[in-house]
Amino acid sequence: MVSEFKITVFEGDGIGPEIMAPTLKILEHLQNTHSAYSLIFSTAAAGAAHYVKTKESLPESSLSLARSSDAILLSAMGLPDVRYDDGTEISPQIDLRKEFNLYAGVRPVVVRDGKSCPLIRPNGETIDFVLIRESTEGLFHTQGKGEVTETEAKETLLITRQVSEKLFDFAFNYATQRKAAGVGKGHVTCVDKANVFRAFAFFRKIFYERAKNFPDIDARHAYVDATALWMVQQPWNFDVLVTENMFGDILSDLGAGILGGLGLAPSADIGDDHAVFQPCHGSAPDIAGKGIANPFAMILSASMMLDWLGHRHNHRQMILDAALLKEAVNAVLTDGNSITADIGGNATTTTAANAVLQQLTVQ
Ligand code: ATP
């Protein structure tokens, strides 16, 4: 029997619909190739443009569609000129993280031979690490509720045992899975500032408590400032990094820089029961409507969705298709003839996405 999976699709704002359409076409091609699974896509309204029309950024109907689905695929939401009355930006993607307790933000950074990278790799080292960013608390705890007076401003950092334990278990399981697949080095590094803040000493203590349940994985720690330095000087030594929300927010953009740009950086936000897959970049309003947006971060996020669904439901073809899709994007990048302007080419979104489709048909 063909396994069916319900996918809620948020097309979002700006370049969102432009990168989502070819991604869905690619997913349809993959599922039709072996007919071993079926993805049923339902589009849900949300975002800044929707807010302008309705005064709602994430309607309850969209939320309940997402809640009842097996996975959520999201492009990008928000527009700089569209804001709530308090001046903050419309960001339903952050609301979804909180609503569904998506505590583990997974940001892979992979640079293999043949791919350009702004860093000098003395011996052509492969960079292949994953940053796991806690995504529901930390310094984002008081987001939208910070106290500001004429003389001072306060935001509160929150680290809870409950979320930290889940986060660290997720990171150790992820490292175990990478090691078994032959891509990981078998270590997890807790990135913190435990030398200065009690909250981070608490975070690190829980990390080492949970590490005891994973004797095959080497547990390490590093300060966030030193980690930023090493991400530039020797990122090939990392495997899995796990960190607090704000540190992860900043380090993941550094990771996107190592990849060669936001247009190549995919992500997943994962909880116990739900997961959202979306590119790290925003809605890029400056290039929206021009047909030149890079679709690769969106396509790679779709690959992460297939992989997550495949492991969750023990579905081998989905795991294989996730890997095929990643390799197809890599092949197009290595070839370099069908890449968009942000990474040095002149291809349109459609040409770049069609090149991936073409690779899938010859693989
Ligand atoms: P957010 O705060 O929502 O993350 P942002 O304001 O940081 O968004 P982005 O929308 O990510 O910014 O855009 C930052 C820059 O990167 C812009 O110049 C944009 O055109 C470019 N950019 C982002 N995504 C892409 C893409 N997929 N293809 C090409 N350029 C992109």
Coordinates of C-alpha atoms and ligand atoms in Angstrom, one line a residue:
M1 CA 0.0 0.0 0.0
V2 CA 1.3 3.5 -0.8
S3 CA 1.9 5.6 2.3
E4 CA 0.2 8.9 2.3
F5 CA 1.5 12.1 4.0
K6 CA -0.4 15.3 4.4
I7 CA 1.8 18.3 3.8
T8 CA 0.7 21.9 4.7
V9 CA 2.3 24.4 2.4
F10 CA 2.8 28.0 3.4
E11 CA 3.8 29.9 0.2
G12 CA 4.4 33.0 2.2
D13 CA 5.5 36.5 1.0
G14 CA 8.0 38.0 -1.4
I15 CA 9.9 35.3 -3.3
G16 CA 8.1 32.7 -1.3
P17 CA 5.6 31.6 -4.0
E18 CA 8.4 31.7 -6.7
I19 CA 10.6 29.2 -4.9
M20 CA 7.8 27.0 -3.6
A21 CA 6.2 26.3 -7.0
P22 CA 9.3 24.6 -8.5
T23 CA 10.0 22.8 -5.2
L24 CA 6.5 21.2 -5.3
K25 CA 7.0 20.2 -8.9
I26 CA 10.3 18.4 -7.9
L27 CA 8.6 16.6 -5.0
E28 CA 5.8 15.5 -7.4
H29 CA 8.4 14.2 -9.8
L30 CA 10.1 12.2 -7.0
Q31 CA 6.9 10.6 -5.7
N32 CA 5.7 9.7 -9.2
T33 CA 9.0 8.0 -10.0
H34 CA 8.5 5.0 -7.7
S35 CA 4.9 5.6 -6.5
A36 CA 6.0 4.3 -3.1
Y37 CA 4.6 7.2 -1.2
S38 CA 2.1 10.0 -1.9
L39 CA 2.4 13.6 -0.7
I40 CA -0.9 15.4 -0.4
F41 CA -0.2 19.2 -0.5
S42 CA -2.7 21.7 1.0
T43 CA -1.9 25.4 0.8
A44 CA -2.5 27.5 3.9
A45 CA -2.8 31.3 4.1
A46 CA -0.5 33.3 6.4
G47 CA 2.1 36.0 6.3
A48 CA 2.4 39.8 5.8
A49 CA 0.4 40.1 2.6
H50 CA -2.4 38.1 4.2
Y51 CA -2.2 40.4 7.3
V52 CA -2.7 43.4 5.1
K53 CA -5.9 41.9 3.6
T54 CA -7.4 40.4 6.8
K55 CA -5.6 41.8 9.9
E56 CA -4.6 38.2 10.7
S57 CA -1.1 36.9 10.1
L58 CA -1.7 33.2 11.0
P59 CA -5.4 32.4 10.9
E60 CA -6.7 29.6 13.1
S61 CA -7.8 27.6 10.0
S62 CA -4.2 27.6 8.7
L63 CA -3.0 26.6 12.2
S64 CA -5.4 23.7 12.4
L65 CA -4.5 22.5 8.9
A66 CA -0.8 22.5 9.9
R67 CA -1.6 20.8 13.2
S68 CA -3.4 17.9 11.4
S69 CA -0.6 17.4 8.8
D70 CA 2.4 15.1 8.8
A71 CA 4.9 17.9 7.9
I72 CA 4.9 21.6 7.1
L73 CA 6.7 23.2 4.2
L74 CA 7.2 26.9 4.4
S75 CA 9.0 29.3 2.1
A76 CA 9.4 32.7 3.7
M77 CA 7.2 35.2 5.5
G78 CA 7.2 38.8 6.4
L79 CA 7.6 42.1 4.5
P80 CA 9.6 45.1 6.0
D81 CA 6.8 47.6 5.6
V82 CA 4.1 45.4 7.1
R83 CA 4.2 45.5 10.9
Y84 CA 2.0 44.9 13.9
D85 CA 0.9 48.0 15.8
D86 CA 3.9 47.7 18.2
G87 CA 6.3 48.0 15.3
T88 CA 7.5 44.4 15.2
E89 CA 7.5 42.3 12.0
I90 CA 4.9 39.8 11.0
S91 CA 6.7 36.4 11.6
P92 CA 4.2 33.5 11.7
Q93 CA 7.2 31.1 11.2
I94 CA 8.3 32.1 14.8
D95 CA 4.7 31.7 16.0
L96 CA 4.6 28.1 14.6
R97 CA 7.8 27.2 16.5
K98 CA 6.2 28.3 19.7
E99 CA 2.7 26.9 18.9
F100 CA 4.1 23.4 18.0
N101 CA 7.1 23.4 20.5
L102 CA 9.6 23.0 17.7
Y103 CA 12.6 23.1 20.0
A104 CA 15.2 21.8 17.7
G105 CA 16.3 24.1 14.8
V106 CA 18.5 22.0 12.5
R107 CA 20.9 23.9 10.2
P108 CA 23.2 21.8 8.2
V109 CA 26.4 23.3 6.7
V110 CA 28.0 21.2 4.0
V111 CA 30.7 22.2 1.6
R112 CA 32.2 19.4 -0.5
D113 CA 34.9 19.4 -3.2
G114 CA 34.0 21.4 -6.2
K115 CA 31.7 23.8 -4.3
S116 CA 32.8 27.3 -3.9
C117 CA 33.2 28.6 -0.3
P118 CA 34.5 31.9 1.0
L119 CA 36.9 30.1 3.3
I120 CA 40.3 28.8 2.4
R121 CA 40.4 25.1 3.0
P122 CA 44.1 24.3 3.1
N123 CA 43.8 20.6 2.1
G124 CA 40.5 20.9 0.4
E125 CA 38.8 19.6 3.6
T126 CA 35.1 18.8 3.5
I127 CA 33.0 20.9 5.8
D128 CA 30.0 18.9 7.1
F129 CA 28.5 19.9 10.4
V130 CA 25.1 20.6 11.8
L131 CA 24.1 23.4 14.1
I132 CA 21.1 22.6 16.3
R133 CA 19.5 25.8 17.6
E134 CA 17.0 25.6 20.5
S135 CA 14.1 27.5 19.0
T136 CA 11.4 28.1 21.7
E137 CA 13.1 29.8 24.7
G138 CA 16.6 31.2 25.5
L139 CA 16.8 34.9 24.8
F140 CA 13.7 34.8 22.6
H141 CA 11.6 34.0 25.7
T142 CA 10.4 37.6 26.1
Q143 CA 10.2 38.3 22.4
G144 CA 7.5 41.0 21.9
K145 CA 7.2 41.4 25.7
G146 CA 10.5 43.0 26.7
E147 CA 10.2 45.9 29.1
V148 CA 11.3 49.3 27.8
T149 CA 11.3 52.5 29.7
E150 CA 12.9 55.9 29.0
T151 CA 16.0 54.8 31.0
E152 CA 16.4 51.0 30.5
A153 CA 15.3 48.0 28.5
K154 CA 15.0 44.4 29.8
E155 CA 14.7 41.0 28.0
T156 CA 14.8 37.7 29.9
L157 CA 16.7 34.6 28.9
L158 CA 15.0 31.4 29.9
I159 CA 16.5 27.9 29.9
T160 CA 14.3 25.1 31.2
R161 CA 15.4 21.6 32.2
Q162 CA 12.5 20.1 30.2
V163 CA 13.3 21.7 26.9
S164 CA 17.1 21.3 27.4
E165 CA 16.8 17.6 28.0
K166 CA 14.8 17.1 24.8
L167 CA 17.2 19.3 22.9
F168 CA 20.3 17.4 24.0
D169 CA 18.7 14.0 23.4
F170 CA 17.8 15.2 19.9
A171 CA 21.4 16.3 19.3
F172 CA 22.9 13.1 20.5
N173 CA 20.4 11.0 18.5
Y174 CA 21.2 13.2 15.4
A175 CA 24.9 12.6 15.9
T176 CA 24.3 8.8 16.3
Q177 CA 22.3 8.8 13.0
R178 CA 25.0 10.8 11.2
K179 CA 27.7 8.4 12.5
A180 CA 25.7 5.4 11.4
A181 CA 25.2 6.9 7.9
G182 CA 29.0 7.4 7.7
V183 CA 28.8 11.2 7.5
G184 CA 29.3 12.2 11.1
K185 CA 32.4 12.1 13.3
G186 CA 30.4 11.0 16.4
H187 CA 30.7 14.0 18.6
V188 CA 28.4 16.7 19.9
T189 CA 29.6 20.1 21.2
C190 CA 27.5 22.2 23.6
V191 CA 28.0 25.8 22.7
D192 CA 27.5 28.2 25.6
K193 CA 28.8 31.0 27.8
A194 CA 29.1 28.9 31.0
N195 CA 32.1 30.9 32.2
V196 CA 29.9 34.1 32.6
F197 CA 26.3 33.1 33.1
R198 CA 24.7 30.7 35.6
A199 CA 22.0 29.9 33.1
F200 CA 24.6 28.5 30.7
A201 CA 26.4 26.6 33.5
F202 CA 22.9 25.0 34.1
F203 CA 22.5 24.4 30.3
R204 CA 26.0 22.7 30.2
K205 CA 25.3 20.6 33.3
I206 CA 22.1 19.1 31.7
F207 CA 24.1 18.5 28.5
Y208 CA 26.6 16.3 30.3
E209 CA 23.8 14.5 32.3
R210 CA 22.1 13.5 29.0
A211 CA 25.4 12.6 27.4
K212 CA 25.7 9.6 29.8
N213 CA 22.9 7.9 27.9
F214 CA 24.9 8.1 24.6
P215 CA 28.2 6.4 25.4
D216 CA 29.1 6.0 21.7
I217 CA 29.0 9.7 21.1
D218 CA 31.8 12.0 22.4
A219 CA 30.4 15.0 24.4
R220 CA 32.3 18.3 24.3
H221 CA 31.7 21.9 25.1
A222 CA 33.0 25.3 23.8
Y223 CA 32.3 28.9 24.4
V224 CA 30.2 30.7 21.8
D225 CA 32.8 33.3 21.0
A226 CA 35.5 30.7 20.4
T227 CA 33.1 28.7 18.3
A228 CA 32.5 31.8 16.0
L229 CA 36.3 31.9 15.6
W230 CA 36.6 28.2 14.8
M231 CA 33.7 28.3 12.4
V232 CA 35.9 30.5 10.3
Q233 CA 39.3 28.9 11.0
Q234 CA 38.6 25.2 11.1
P235 CA 34.9 24.3 10.6
W236 CA 35.8 20.9 9.2
N237 CA 36.5 19.8 12.8
F238 CA 32.9 20.2 13.8
D239 CA 30.2 17.5 13.7
V240 CA 27.0 18.4 15.7
L241 CA 26.8 21.7 17.6
V242 CA 24.0 22.4 20.0
T243 CA 23.2 25.8 21.4
E244 CA 20.7 28.4 22.8
N245 CA 18.3 30.2 20.6
M246 CA 20.0 33.6 20.2
F247 CA 23.5 32.1 19.9
G248 CA 22.1 29.7 17.3
D249 CA 20.4 32.5 15.4
I250 CA 23.7 34.3 14.9
L251 CA 25.9 31.2 14.3
S252 CA 23.4 29.8 11.7
D253 CA 23.9 33.0 9.6
L254 CA 27.6 32.5 9.9
G255 CA 27.0 28.9 8.7
A256 CA 25.1 30.3 5.7
G257 CA 28.0 32.5 5.0
I258 CA 30.3 29.5 4.9
L259 CA 27.9 27.8 2.5
G260 CA 28.3 30.8 0.1
G261 CA 25.0 32.6 0.9
L262 CA 21.5 32.4 2.3
G263 CA 20.2 31.0 -1.0
L264 CA 21.9 27.7 -0.2
A265 CA 21.0 27.4 3.5
P266 CA 18.1 25.0 4.3
S267 CA 16.6 24.3 7.8
A268 CA 14.2 22.3 9.8
D269 CA 12.5 23.2 13.0
I270 CA 11.6 19.9 14.7
G271 CA 9.5 19.1 17.8
D272 CA 8.0 15.8 19.2
D273 CA 4.9 15.9 17.0
H274 CA 5.5 18.4 14.2
A275 CA 8.2 19.8 12.0
V276 CA 8.5 22.9 9.7
F277 CA 11.0 22.8 6.8
Q278 CA 12.0 26.2 5.4
P279 CA 15.0 28.0 3.9
C280 CA 17.1 30.1 6.4
H281 CA 16.5 33.2 4.3
G282 CA 13.6 35.7 4.5
S283 CA 11.2 36.8 1.8
A284 CA 13.8 38.9 -0.1
P285 CA 11.4 41.6 -1.2
D286 CA 14.2 43.4 -3.1
I287 CA 14.2 40.7 -5.7
A288 CA 10.6 39.5 -5.5
G289 CA 8.7 39.2 -8.8
K290 CA 11.9 39.2 -10.9
G291 CA 12.2 35.5 -11.3
I292 CA 15.8 35.4 -10.1
A293 CA 15.5 34.0 -6.6
N294 CA 17.7 31.1 -5.7
P295 CA 15.4 28.0 -5.2
F296 CA 18.1 25.7 -3.8
A297 CA 17.7 26.5 0.0
M298 CA 14.0 25.7 -0.4
I299 CA 14.6 22.5 -2.4
L300 CA 17.2 21.4 0.1
S301 CA 14.7 22.1 2.9
A302 CA 12.2 19.8 1.0
S303 CA 15.0 17.1 1.0
M304 CA 15.3 17.5 4.8
M305 CA 11.5 17.0 5.0
L306 CA 11.6 13.7 3.0
D307 CA 14.5 12.5 5.2
W308 CA 12.7 13.4 8.4
L309 CA 9.4 11.7 7.2
G310 CA 11.4 8.7 6.0
H311 CA 13.1 8.1 9.3
R312 CA 10.0 8.9 11.3
H313 CA 7.9 6.4 9.4
N314 CA 10.7 4.0 8.5
H315 CA 10.1 4.6 4.8
R316 CA 13.3 3.7 2.9
Q317 CA 12.3 5.2 -0.5
M318 CA 11.7 8.6 1.1
I319 CA 15.2 8.5 2.7
L320 CA 16.7 7.5 -0.6
D321 CA 14.8 10.3 -2.4
A322 CA 16.0 12.8 0.1
A323 CA 19.6 11.9 -0.6
L324 CA 19.0 11.9 -4.4
L325 CA 17.6 15.4 -4.2
K326 CA 20.5 16.6 -2.2
E327 CA 22.9 15.1 -4.7
A328 CA 21.0 16.6 -7.6
V329 CA 21.4 20.1 -6.2
N330 CA 25.1 19.4 -5.5
A331 CA 25.6 18.3 -9.1
V332 CA 23.9 21.5 -10.4
L333 CA 26.1 23.6 -8.1
T334 CA 29.3 21.8 -9.2
D335 CA 28.4 22.2 -12.9
G336 CA 27.8 25.9 -12.3
N337 CA 25.9 26.6 -15.5
S338 CA 22.4 26.9 -14.0
I339 CA 22.9 28.9 -10.8
T340 CA 21.3 32.1 -9.9
A341 CA 23.0 35.6 -9.5
D342 CA 23.3 35.5 -5.7
I343 CA 25.9 32.7 -6.1
G344 CA 27.6 34.0 -9.2
G345 CA 25.5 32.8 -12.1
N346 CA 22.8 34.3 -14.2
A347 CA 20.1 31.6 -14.3
T348 CA 16.5 32.3 -13.5
T349 CA 14.7 30.5 -10.6
T350 CA 12.9 28.3 -13.2
T351 CA 16.2 27.4 -15.0
A352 CA 18.0 26.5 -11.8
A353 CA 15.1 24.4 -10.5
N354 CA 14.7 22.7 -13.9
A355 CA 18.4 21.8 -13.8
V356 CA 17.7 19.9 -10.6
L357 CA 14.8 18.2 -12.2
Q358 CA 16.9 17.2 -15.1
Q359 CA 19.6 15.8 -12.8
L360 CA 17.0 13.7 -11.1
T361 CA 15.9 12.2 -14.4
V362 CA 19.5 11.2 -15.4
Q363 CA 20.5 9.9 -11.9
Ligands
ATP1 P1 14.5 37.8 7.6 O1 14.7 38.9 8.7 O2 13.0 37.6 7.3 O3 15.3 36.6 7.8 P2 16.2 39.4 6.1 O4 15.7 40.8 6.1 O5 17.4 39.0 6.9 O6 15.0 38.5 6.3 P3 16.3 38.2 3.5 O7 14.9 38.3 3.0 O8 16.8 36.9 3.8 O9 16.6 39.2 4.6 O10 17.3 38.8 2.4 C1 18.6 39.2 2.7 C2 19.4 39.4 1.3 O11 19.6 38.2 0.8 C3 18.6 40.2 0.3 O12 19.4 41.0 -0.4 C4 18.0 39.2 -0.6 O13 17.7 39.6 -1.9 C5 19.0 38.1 -0.5 N1 18.3 36.7 -0.6 C6 17.7 36.1 0.4 N2 17.2 34.9 -0.1 C7 17.6 34.8 -1.4 C8 17.4 33.9 -2.4 N3 16.7 32.7 -2.2 N4 17.9 34.1 -3.6 C9 18.6 35.2 -3.9 N5 18.8 36.2 -3.0 C10 18.3 36.0 -1.7

